[in-house]
């Protein structure tokens, strides 16, 4: 009889409390799981932000060390090429250059045609000094324009290029 009397009391008072408690436990577990996912996402975003910052710093260092500055890069490059030609014993003629109209990947390319005259040893010296230059200068091509018969003088058009970091 007592069991039968306790059954309605159990169904009316105790069971809803147990079910409510179980529901709250499930909800708390879901919230904890959701919080853990958000913490993981936040940590991943912080790691990405850190890597981006490191990447920007490395790019800035690379630009400072290996690229000519954008604002006065052309004049600095021509001065460097003049010095290298003089050091190698070459005669430099009129230089032509063309700046690409649109930057690509944060860089803008400058193409240069450098006509030089000298003997083979001078040209080798020029290329050797140019290769050891700390700033990035790429030899795209060399075309033999003429050779003075009876002398060892060569006239070459050297196509060079360099990149400037474009400031946002």
Short mmCIF file of C-alpha atoms in Angstrom, two decimals:
data_model
loop_
_atom_site.label_atom_id
_atom_site.label_comp_id
_atom_site.label_asym_id
_atom_site.label_seq_id
_atom_site.Cartn_x
_atom_site.Cartn_y
_atom_site.Cartn_z
CA UNK A 1 0.00 0.00 0.00
CA UNK A 2 2.83 2.34 0.84
CA UNK A 3 4.45 1.62 -2.49
CA UNK A 4 1.22 2.39 -4.27
CA UNK A 5 0.88 5.62 -2.33
CA UNK A 6 4.48 6.59 -3.09
CA UNK A 7 4.07 5.93 -6.80
CA UNK A 8 1.80 8.96 -7.48
CA UNK A 9 4.02 11.10 -5.26
CA UNK A 10 7.05 9.88 -7.19
CA UNK A 11 5.39 10.57 -10.55
CA UNK A 12 4.15 14.02 -9.51
CA UNK A 13 7.06 15.38 -7.49
CA UNK A 14 10.27 13.36 -7.81
CA UNK A 15 10.33 12.21 -11.44
CA UNK A 16 9.97 15.73 -12.97
CA UNK A 17 12.84 16.91 -10.76
CA UNK A 18 15.06 14.01 -11.89
CA UNK A 19 14.17 14.61 -15.54
CA UNK A 20 14.78 18.34 -15.16
CA UNK A 21 18.11 17.64 -13.51
CA UNK A 22 19.08 15.23 -16.33
CA UNK A 23 18.03 17.82 -18.92
CA UNK A 24 20.11 20.47 -17.20
CA UNK A 25 23.10 18.11 -17.08
CA UNK A 26 22.79 17.47 -20.84
CA UNK A 27 22.45 21.21 -21.49
CA UNK A 28 25.49 21.97 -19.30
CA UNK A 29 27.51 19.32 -21.19
CA UNK A 30 26.43 20.86 -24.53
CA UNK A 31 27.45 24.32 -23.33
CA UNK A 32 30.82 23.00 -22.15
CA UNK A 33 31.37 21.34 -25.52
CA UNK A 34 30.40 24.52 -27.35
CA UNK A 35 32.69 26.57 -25.10
CA UNK A 36 35.60 24.16 -25.75
CA UNK A 37 35.06 24.47 -29.53
CA UNK A 38 35.05 28.25 -29.28
CA UNK A 39 38.21 28.25 -27.16
CA UNK A 40 39.91 26.01 -29.77
CA UNK A 41 38.76 28.34 -32.56
CA UNK A 42 40.01 31.38 -30.65
CA UNK A 43 43.39 29.73 -30.04
CA UNK A 44 43.65 28.80 -33.74
CA UNK A 45 42.84 32.39 -34.73
CA UNK A 46 45.45 33.73 -32.30
CA UNK A 47 48.02 31.35 -33.80
CA UNK A 48 47.14 32.53 -37.32
CA UNK A 49 47.43 36.15 -36.21
CA UNK A 50 50.85 35.41 -34.71
CA UNK A 51 52.04 33.72 -37.93
CA UNK A 52 50.75 36.63 -40.03
CA UNK A 53 52.63 39.08 -37.84
CA UNK A 54 55.83 37.01 -38.13
CA UNK A 55 55.33 36.77 -41.89
CA UNK A 56 54.89 40.54 -42.22
CA UNK A 57 58.08 41.11 -40.23
CA UNK A 58 60.05 38.63 -42.37
CA UNK A 59 58.69 40.27 -45.55
CA UNK A 60 59.69 43.71 -44.21
CA UNK A 61 63.20 42.42 -43.44
CA UNK A 62 63.45 40.79 -46.89
CA UNK A 63 62.32 44.01 -48.58
CA UNK A 64 64.78 46.13 -46.62
CA UNK A 65 67.70 43.78 -47.25
CA UNK A 66 67.17 42.60 -50.84
CA UNK A 67 64.90 45.06 -52.65
CA UNK A 68 65.51 48.61 -53.72
CA UNK A 69 63.22 51.12 -51.98
CA UNK A 70 60.21 52.03 -54.10
CA UNK A 71 60.43 55.80 -53.67
CA UNK A 72 64.03 56.14 -54.93
CA UNK A 73 64.74 52.65 -56.21
CA UNK A 74 65.25 53.51 -59.87
CA UNK A 75 67.91 56.12 -59.18
CA UNK A 76 69.58 53.87 -56.61
CA UNK A 77 69.56 50.95 -59.06
CA UNK A 78 71.04 53.06 -61.87
CA UNK A 79 73.73 54.33 -59.49
CA UNK A 80 74.53 50.73 -58.51
CA UNK A 81 74.69 49.64 -62.17
CA UNK A 82 76.99 52.58 -62.97
CA UNK A 83 79.31 51.58 -60.12
CA UNK A 84 79.35 47.95 -61.25
CA UNK A 85 80.08 48.97 -64.88
CA UNK A 86 82.91 51.22 -63.72
CA UNK A 87 84.32 48.52 -61.47
CA UNK A 88 84.20 45.99 -64.32
CA UNK A 89 85.77 48.43 -66.81
CA UNK A 90 82.73 48.60 -69.09
CA UNK A 91 81.34 51.49 -71.05
CA UNK A 92 77.65 51.97 -70.33
CA UNK A 93 75.38 53.53 -72.92
CA UNK A 94 71.90 54.96 -72.48
CA UNK A 95 69.71 52.82 -70.22
CA UNK A 96 66.04 52.25 -70.91
CA UNK A 97 63.63 51.00 -68.32
CA UNK A 98 59.97 50.15 -68.03
CA UNK A 99 57.94 49.86 -64.86
CA UNK A 100 55.11 47.33 -64.99
CA UNK A 101 51.83 49.24 -64.72
CA UNK A 102 50.19 46.95 -62.17
CA UNK A 103 51.78 45.43 -59.08
CA UNK A 104 51.45 41.68 -58.58
CA UNK A 105 51.61 40.00 -55.19
CA UNK A 106 52.66 43.23 -53.50
CA UNK A 107 55.62 43.68 -55.86
CA UNK A 108 56.16 45.88 -58.90
CA UNK A 109 58.64 44.81 -61.56
CA UNK A 110 61.09 47.17 -63.25
CA UNK A 111 62.59 45.94 -66.55
CA UNK A 112 65.90 47.51 -67.64
CA UNK A 113 67.84 47.31 -70.88
CA UNK A 114 71.48 48.11 -70.25
CA UNK A 115 73.70 48.46 -73.33
CA UNK A 116 77.34 47.84 -72.37
CA UNK A 117 80.63 47.69 -74.26
CA UNK A 118 83.79 45.93 -73.23
CA UNK A 119 85.80 42.78 -73.68
CA UNK A 120 84.72 39.33 -72.59
CA UNK A 121 86.67 39.51 -69.31
CA UNK A 122 85.00 42.85 -68.45
CA UNK A 123 81.55 41.38 -69.09
CA UNK A 124 82.33 38.34 -66.93
CA UNK A 125 83.51 40.67 -64.16
CA UNK A 126 80.31 42.72 -64.50
CA UNK A 127 78.13 39.61 -64.17
CA UNK A 128 80.19 38.34 -61.23
CA UNK A 129 79.89 41.65 -59.34
CA UNK A 130 76.18 41.89 -60.21
CA UNK A 131 75.60 38.38 -58.83
CA UNK A 132 77.32 39.24 -55.57
CA UNK A 133 75.24 42.42 -55.15
CA UNK A 134 73.04 42.19 -52.04
CA UNK A 135 70.04 43.78 -53.76
CA UNK A 136 67.92 41.64 -56.07
CA UNK A 137 68.81 42.21 -59.73
CA UNK A 138 67.84 39.48 -62.20
CA UNK A 139 69.64 39.00 -65.53
CA UNK A 140 66.80 38.13 -67.87
CA UNK A 141 68.81 37.93 -71.09
CA UNK A 142 71.88 39.15 -72.95
CA UNK A 143 71.98 39.86 -76.67
CA UNK A 144 75.16 40.38 -78.65
CA UNK A 145 74.54 43.52 -80.67
CA UNK A 146 77.90 43.85 -82.40
CA UNK A 147 81.52 42.87 -82.32
CA UNK A 148 84.24 45.15 -83.61
CA UNK A 149 86.34 43.17 -86.03
CA UNK A 150 89.98 43.03 -85.15
CA UNK A 151 89.34 43.93 -81.51
CA UNK A 152 88.03 42.02 -78.56
CA UNK A 153 85.32 44.64 -77.91
CA UNK A 154 81.74 43.40 -77.61
CA UNK A 155 78.56 45.39 -77.41
CA UNK A 156 75.77 43.67 -75.46
CA UNK A 157 72.25 44.61 -74.53
CA UNK A 158 71.71 43.16 -71.08
CA UNK A 159 68.08 42.85 -69.99
CA UNK A 160 67.76 43.10 -66.24
CA UNK A 161 64.84 43.31 -63.87
CA UNK A 162 64.26 44.01 -60.23
CA UNK A 163 61.30 44.18 -57.91
CA UNK A 164 60.02 46.91 -55.64
CA UNK A 165 57.82 46.21 -52.65
CA UNK A 166 54.63 48.19 -53.12
CA UNK A 167 53.54 49.95 -49.96
CA UNK A 168 49.80 49.58 -49.26
#
